[in-house]
N, CA, C and O atoms as a GROMACS GRO file, in nm:
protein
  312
    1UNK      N    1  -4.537  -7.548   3.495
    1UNK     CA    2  -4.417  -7.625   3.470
    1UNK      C    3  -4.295  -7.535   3.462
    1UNK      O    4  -4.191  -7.583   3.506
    2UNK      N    5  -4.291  -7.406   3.411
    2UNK     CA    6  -4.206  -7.318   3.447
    2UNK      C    7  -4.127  -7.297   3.517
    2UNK      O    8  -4.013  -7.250   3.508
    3UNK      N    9  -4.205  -7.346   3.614
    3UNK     CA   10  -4.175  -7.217   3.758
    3UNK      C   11  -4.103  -7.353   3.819
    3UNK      O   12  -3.995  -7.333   3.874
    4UNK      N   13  -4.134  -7.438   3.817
    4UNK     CA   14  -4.073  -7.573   3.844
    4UNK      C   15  -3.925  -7.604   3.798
    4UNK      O   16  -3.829  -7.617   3.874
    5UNK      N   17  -3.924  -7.612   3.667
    5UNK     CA   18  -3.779  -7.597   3.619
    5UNK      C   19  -3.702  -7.479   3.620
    5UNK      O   20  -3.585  -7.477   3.583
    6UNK      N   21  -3.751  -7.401   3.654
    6UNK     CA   22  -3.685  -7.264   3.708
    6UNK      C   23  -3.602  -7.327   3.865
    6UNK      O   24  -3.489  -7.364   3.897
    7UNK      N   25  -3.735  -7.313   3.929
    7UNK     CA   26  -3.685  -7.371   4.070
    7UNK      C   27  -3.575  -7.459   4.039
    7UNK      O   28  -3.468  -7.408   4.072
    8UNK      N   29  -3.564  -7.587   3.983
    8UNK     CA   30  -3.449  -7.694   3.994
    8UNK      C   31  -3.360  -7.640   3.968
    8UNK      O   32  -3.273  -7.643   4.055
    9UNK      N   33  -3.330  -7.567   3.850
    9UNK     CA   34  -3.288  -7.437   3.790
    9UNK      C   35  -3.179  -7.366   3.920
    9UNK      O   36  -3.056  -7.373   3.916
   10UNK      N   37  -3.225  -7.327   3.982
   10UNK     CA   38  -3.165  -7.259   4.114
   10UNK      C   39  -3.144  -7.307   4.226
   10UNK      O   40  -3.070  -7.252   4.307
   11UNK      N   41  -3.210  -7.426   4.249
   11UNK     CA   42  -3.165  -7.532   4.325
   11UNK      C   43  -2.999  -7.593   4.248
   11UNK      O   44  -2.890  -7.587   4.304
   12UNK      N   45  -3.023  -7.640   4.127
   12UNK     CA   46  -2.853  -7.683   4.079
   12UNK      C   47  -2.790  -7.578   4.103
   12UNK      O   48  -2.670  -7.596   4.121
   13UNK      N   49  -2.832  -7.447   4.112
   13UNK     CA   50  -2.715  -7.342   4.068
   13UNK      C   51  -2.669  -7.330   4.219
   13UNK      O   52  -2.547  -7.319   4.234
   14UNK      N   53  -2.741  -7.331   4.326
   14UNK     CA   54  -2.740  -7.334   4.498
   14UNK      C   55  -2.625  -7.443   4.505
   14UNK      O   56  -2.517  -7.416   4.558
   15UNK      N   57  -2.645  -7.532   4.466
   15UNK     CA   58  -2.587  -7.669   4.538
   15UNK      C   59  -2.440  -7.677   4.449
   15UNK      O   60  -2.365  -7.766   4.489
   16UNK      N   61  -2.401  -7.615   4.363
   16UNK     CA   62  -2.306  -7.623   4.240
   16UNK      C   63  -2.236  -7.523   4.374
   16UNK      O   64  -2.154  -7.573   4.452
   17UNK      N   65  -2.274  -7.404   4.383
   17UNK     CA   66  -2.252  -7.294   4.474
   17UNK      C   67  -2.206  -7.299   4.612
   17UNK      O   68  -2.128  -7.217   4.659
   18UNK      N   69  -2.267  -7.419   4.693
   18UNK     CA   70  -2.206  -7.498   4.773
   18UNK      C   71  -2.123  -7.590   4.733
   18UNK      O   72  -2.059  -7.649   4.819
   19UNK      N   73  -2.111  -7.612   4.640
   19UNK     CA   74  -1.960  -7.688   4.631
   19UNK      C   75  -1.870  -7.655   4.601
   19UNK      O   76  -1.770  -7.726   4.614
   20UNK      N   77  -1.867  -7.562   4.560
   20UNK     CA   78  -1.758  -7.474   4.511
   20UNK      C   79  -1.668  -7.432   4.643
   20UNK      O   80  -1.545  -7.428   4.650
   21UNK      N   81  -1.768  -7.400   4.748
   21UNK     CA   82  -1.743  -7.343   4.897
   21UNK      C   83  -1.675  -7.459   4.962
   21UNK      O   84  -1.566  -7.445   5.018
   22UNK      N   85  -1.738  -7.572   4.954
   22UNK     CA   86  -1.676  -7.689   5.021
   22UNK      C   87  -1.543  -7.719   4.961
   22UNK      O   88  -1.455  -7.746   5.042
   23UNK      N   89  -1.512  -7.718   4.836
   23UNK     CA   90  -1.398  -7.765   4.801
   23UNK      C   91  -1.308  -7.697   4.835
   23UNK      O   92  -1.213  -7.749   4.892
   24UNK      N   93  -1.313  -7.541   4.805
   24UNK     CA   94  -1.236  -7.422   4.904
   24UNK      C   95  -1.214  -7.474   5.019
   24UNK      O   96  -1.098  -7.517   5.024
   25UNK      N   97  -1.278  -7.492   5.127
   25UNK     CA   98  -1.283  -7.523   5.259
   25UNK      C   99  -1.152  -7.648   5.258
   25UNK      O  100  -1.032  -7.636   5.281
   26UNK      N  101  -1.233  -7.764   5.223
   26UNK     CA  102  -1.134  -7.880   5.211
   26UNK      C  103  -0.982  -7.872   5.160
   26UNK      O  104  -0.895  -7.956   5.185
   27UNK      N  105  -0.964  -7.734   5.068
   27UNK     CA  106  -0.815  -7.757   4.999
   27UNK      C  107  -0.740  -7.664   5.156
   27UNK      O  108  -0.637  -7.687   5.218
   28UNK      N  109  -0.853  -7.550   5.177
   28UNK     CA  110  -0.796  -7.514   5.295
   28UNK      C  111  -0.771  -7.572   5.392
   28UNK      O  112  -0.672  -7.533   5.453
   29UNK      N  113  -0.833  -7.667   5.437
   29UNK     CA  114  -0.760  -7.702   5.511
   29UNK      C  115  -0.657  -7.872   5.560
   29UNK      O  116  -0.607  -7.920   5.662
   30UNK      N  117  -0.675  -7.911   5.389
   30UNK     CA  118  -0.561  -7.979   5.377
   30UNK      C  119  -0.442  -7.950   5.379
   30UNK      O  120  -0.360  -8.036   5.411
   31UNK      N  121  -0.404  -7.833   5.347
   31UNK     CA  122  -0.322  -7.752   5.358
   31UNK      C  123  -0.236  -7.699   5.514
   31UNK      O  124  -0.127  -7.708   5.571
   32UNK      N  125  -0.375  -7.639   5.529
   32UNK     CA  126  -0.302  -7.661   5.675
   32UNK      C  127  -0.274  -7.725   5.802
   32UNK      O  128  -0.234  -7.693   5.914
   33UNK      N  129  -0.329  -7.872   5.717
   33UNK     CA  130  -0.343  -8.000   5.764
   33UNK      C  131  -0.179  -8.067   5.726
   33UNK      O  132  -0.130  -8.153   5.799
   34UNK      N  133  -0.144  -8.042   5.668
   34UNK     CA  134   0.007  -8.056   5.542
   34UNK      C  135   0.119  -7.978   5.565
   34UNK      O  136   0.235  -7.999   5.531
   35UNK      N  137   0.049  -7.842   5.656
   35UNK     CA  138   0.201  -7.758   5.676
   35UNK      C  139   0.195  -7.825   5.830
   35UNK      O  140   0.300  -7.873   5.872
   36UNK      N  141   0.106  -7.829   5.892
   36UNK     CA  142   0.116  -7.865   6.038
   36UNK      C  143   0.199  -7.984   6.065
   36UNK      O  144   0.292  -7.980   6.146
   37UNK      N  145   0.163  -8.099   5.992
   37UNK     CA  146   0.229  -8.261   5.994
   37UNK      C  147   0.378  -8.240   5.961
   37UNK      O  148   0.469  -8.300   6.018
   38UNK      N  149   0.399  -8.129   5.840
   38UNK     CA  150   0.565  -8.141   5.822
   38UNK      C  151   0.628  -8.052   5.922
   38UNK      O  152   0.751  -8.050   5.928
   39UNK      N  153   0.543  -7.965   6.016
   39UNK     CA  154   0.625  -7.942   6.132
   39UNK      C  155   0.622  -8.027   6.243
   39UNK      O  156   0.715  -8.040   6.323
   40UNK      N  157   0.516  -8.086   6.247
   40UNK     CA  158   0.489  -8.188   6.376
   40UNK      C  159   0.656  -8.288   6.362
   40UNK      O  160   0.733  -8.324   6.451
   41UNK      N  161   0.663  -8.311   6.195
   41UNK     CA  162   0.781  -8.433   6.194
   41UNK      C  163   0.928  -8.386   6.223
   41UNK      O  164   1.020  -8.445   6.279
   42UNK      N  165   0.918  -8.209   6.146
   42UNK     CA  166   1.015  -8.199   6.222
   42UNK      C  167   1.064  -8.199   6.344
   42UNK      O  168   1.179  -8.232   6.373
   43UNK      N  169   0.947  -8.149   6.447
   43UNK     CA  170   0.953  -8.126   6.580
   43UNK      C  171   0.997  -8.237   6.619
   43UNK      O  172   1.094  -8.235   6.696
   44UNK      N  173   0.934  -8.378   6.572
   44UNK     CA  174   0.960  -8.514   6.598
   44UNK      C  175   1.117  -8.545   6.592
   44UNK      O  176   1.200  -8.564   6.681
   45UNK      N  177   1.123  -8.545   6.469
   45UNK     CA  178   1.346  -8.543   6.439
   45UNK      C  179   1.385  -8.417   6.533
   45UNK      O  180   1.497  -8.452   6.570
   46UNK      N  181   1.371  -8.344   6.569
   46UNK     CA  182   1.438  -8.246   6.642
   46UNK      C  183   1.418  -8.319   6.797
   46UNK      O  184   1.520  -8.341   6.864
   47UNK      N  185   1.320  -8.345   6.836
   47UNK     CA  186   1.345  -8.420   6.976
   47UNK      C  187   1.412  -8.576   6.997
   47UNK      O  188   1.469  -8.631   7.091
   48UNK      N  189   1.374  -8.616   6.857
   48UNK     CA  190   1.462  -8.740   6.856
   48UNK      C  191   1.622  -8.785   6.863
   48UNK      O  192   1.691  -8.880   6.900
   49UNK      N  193   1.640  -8.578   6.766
   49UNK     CA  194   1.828  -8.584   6.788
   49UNK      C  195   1.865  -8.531   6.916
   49UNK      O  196   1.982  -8.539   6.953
   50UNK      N  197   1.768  -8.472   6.996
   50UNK     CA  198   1.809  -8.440   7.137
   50UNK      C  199   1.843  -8.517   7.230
   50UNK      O  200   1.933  -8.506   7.314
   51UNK      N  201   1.734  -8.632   7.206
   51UNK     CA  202   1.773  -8.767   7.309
   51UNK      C  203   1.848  -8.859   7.307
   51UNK      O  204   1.897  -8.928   7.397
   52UNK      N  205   1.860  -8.858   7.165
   52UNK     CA  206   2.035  -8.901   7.150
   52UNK      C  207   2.160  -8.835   7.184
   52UNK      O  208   2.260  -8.890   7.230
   53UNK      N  209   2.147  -8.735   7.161
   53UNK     CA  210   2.282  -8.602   7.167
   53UNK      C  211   2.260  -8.649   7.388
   53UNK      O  212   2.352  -8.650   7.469
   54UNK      N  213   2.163  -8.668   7.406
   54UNK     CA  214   2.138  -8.658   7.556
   54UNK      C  215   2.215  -8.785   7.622
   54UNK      O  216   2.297  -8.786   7.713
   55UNK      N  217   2.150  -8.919   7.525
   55UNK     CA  218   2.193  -9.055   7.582
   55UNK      C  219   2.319  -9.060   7.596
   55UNK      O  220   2.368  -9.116   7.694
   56UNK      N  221   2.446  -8.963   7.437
   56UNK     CA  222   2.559  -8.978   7.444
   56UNK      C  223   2.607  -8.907   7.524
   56UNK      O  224   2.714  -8.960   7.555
   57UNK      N  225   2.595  -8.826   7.573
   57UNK     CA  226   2.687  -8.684   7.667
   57UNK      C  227   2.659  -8.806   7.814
   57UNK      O  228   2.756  -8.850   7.877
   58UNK      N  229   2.540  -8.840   7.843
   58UNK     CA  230   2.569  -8.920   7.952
   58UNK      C  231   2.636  -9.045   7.972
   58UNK      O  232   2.709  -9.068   8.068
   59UNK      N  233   2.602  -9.144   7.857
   59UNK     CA  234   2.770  -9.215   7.846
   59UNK      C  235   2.875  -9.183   7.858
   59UNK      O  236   2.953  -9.250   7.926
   60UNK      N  237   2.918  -9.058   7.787
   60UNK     CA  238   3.036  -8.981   7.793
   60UNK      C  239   3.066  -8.957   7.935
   60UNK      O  240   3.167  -9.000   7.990
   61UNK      N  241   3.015  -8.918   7.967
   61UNK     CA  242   3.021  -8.850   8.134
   61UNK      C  243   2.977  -8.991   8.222
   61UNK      O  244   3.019  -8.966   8.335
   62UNK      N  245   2.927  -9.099   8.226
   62UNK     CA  246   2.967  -9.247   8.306
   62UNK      C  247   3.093  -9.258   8.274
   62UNK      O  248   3.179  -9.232   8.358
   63UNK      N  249   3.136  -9.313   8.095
   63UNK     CA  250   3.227  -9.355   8.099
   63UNK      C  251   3.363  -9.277   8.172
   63UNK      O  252   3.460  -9.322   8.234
   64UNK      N  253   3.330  -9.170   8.140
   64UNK     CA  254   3.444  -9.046   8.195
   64UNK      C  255   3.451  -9.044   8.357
   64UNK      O  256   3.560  -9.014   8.406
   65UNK      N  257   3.351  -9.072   8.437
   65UNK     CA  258   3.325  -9.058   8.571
   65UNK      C  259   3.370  -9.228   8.660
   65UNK      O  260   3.385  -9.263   8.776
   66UNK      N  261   3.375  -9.281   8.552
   66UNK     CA  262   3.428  -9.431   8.599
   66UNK      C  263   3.615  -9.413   8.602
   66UNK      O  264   3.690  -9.461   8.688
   67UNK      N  265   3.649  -9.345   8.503
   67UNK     CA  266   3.773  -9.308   8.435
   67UNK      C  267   3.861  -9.257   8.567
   67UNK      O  268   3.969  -9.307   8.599
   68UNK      N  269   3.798  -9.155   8.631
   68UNK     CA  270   3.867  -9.094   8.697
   68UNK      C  271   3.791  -9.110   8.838
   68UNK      O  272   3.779  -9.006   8.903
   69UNK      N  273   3.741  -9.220   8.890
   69UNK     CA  274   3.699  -9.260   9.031
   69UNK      C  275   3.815  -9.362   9.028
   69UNK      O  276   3.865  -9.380   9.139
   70UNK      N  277   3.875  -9.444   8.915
   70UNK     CA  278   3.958  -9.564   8.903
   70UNK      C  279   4.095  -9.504   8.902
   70UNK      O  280   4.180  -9.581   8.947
   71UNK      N  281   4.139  -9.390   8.864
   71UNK     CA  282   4.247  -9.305   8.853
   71UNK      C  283   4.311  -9.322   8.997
   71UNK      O  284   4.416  -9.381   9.022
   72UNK      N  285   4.239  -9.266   9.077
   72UNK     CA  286   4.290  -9.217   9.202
   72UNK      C  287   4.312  -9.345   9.299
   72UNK      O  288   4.393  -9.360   9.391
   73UNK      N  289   4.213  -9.434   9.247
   73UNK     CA  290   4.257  -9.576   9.312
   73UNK      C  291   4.370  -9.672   9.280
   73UNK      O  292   4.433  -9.750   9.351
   74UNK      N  293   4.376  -9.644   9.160
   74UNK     CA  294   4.526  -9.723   9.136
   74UNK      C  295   4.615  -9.661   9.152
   74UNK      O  296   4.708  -9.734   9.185
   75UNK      N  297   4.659  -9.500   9.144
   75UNK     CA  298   4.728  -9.427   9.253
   75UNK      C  299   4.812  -9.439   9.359
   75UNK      O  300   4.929  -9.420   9.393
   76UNK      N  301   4.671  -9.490   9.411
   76UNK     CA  302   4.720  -9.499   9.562
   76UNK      C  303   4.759  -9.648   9.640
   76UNK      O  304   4.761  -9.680   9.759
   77UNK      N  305   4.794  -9.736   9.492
   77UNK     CA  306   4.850  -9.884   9.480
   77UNK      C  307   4.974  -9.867   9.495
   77UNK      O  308   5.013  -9.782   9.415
   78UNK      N  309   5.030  -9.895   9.539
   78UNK     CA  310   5.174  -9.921   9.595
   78UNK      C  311   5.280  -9.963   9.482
   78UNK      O  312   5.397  -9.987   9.513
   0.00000   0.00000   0.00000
């Protein structure tokens, strides 16, 4: 009977021992599960203000390119 509760004995102390490892593991890599996502979002807002900054410069430049195709035509109105 000893040798039995010995064994369980070191079996809990094994499996306590693996968890200790797993939880390490898991904080690791929530972590770098956590730094990754708050760059992913920035990356996200950073391409999102690009395509705006993009949509407006090309309005800018229609509206501006309409501006001065109409210039030269009323111009040349009598």
């Amino acid at each position: 009977m000893g040798s039995t509760i010995g064994q369980t004995r070191n079996h809990i102390e094994k499996a306590e021992q693996c968890l200790k490892k797993s939880q390490t593991k898991i904080e690791e890599r929530r972590k770098y599960f956590e730094e990754h996502m708050e760059k992913l979002t920035k990356e996200k807002e950073n391409v999102k203000q690009q395509n705006t900054a993009r949509h407006n410069t090309g309005i800018g430049v229609t509206v501006g390119g309409a501006v001065l195709a109409a210039v030269p035509i009323i111009g040349w109105i009598p």
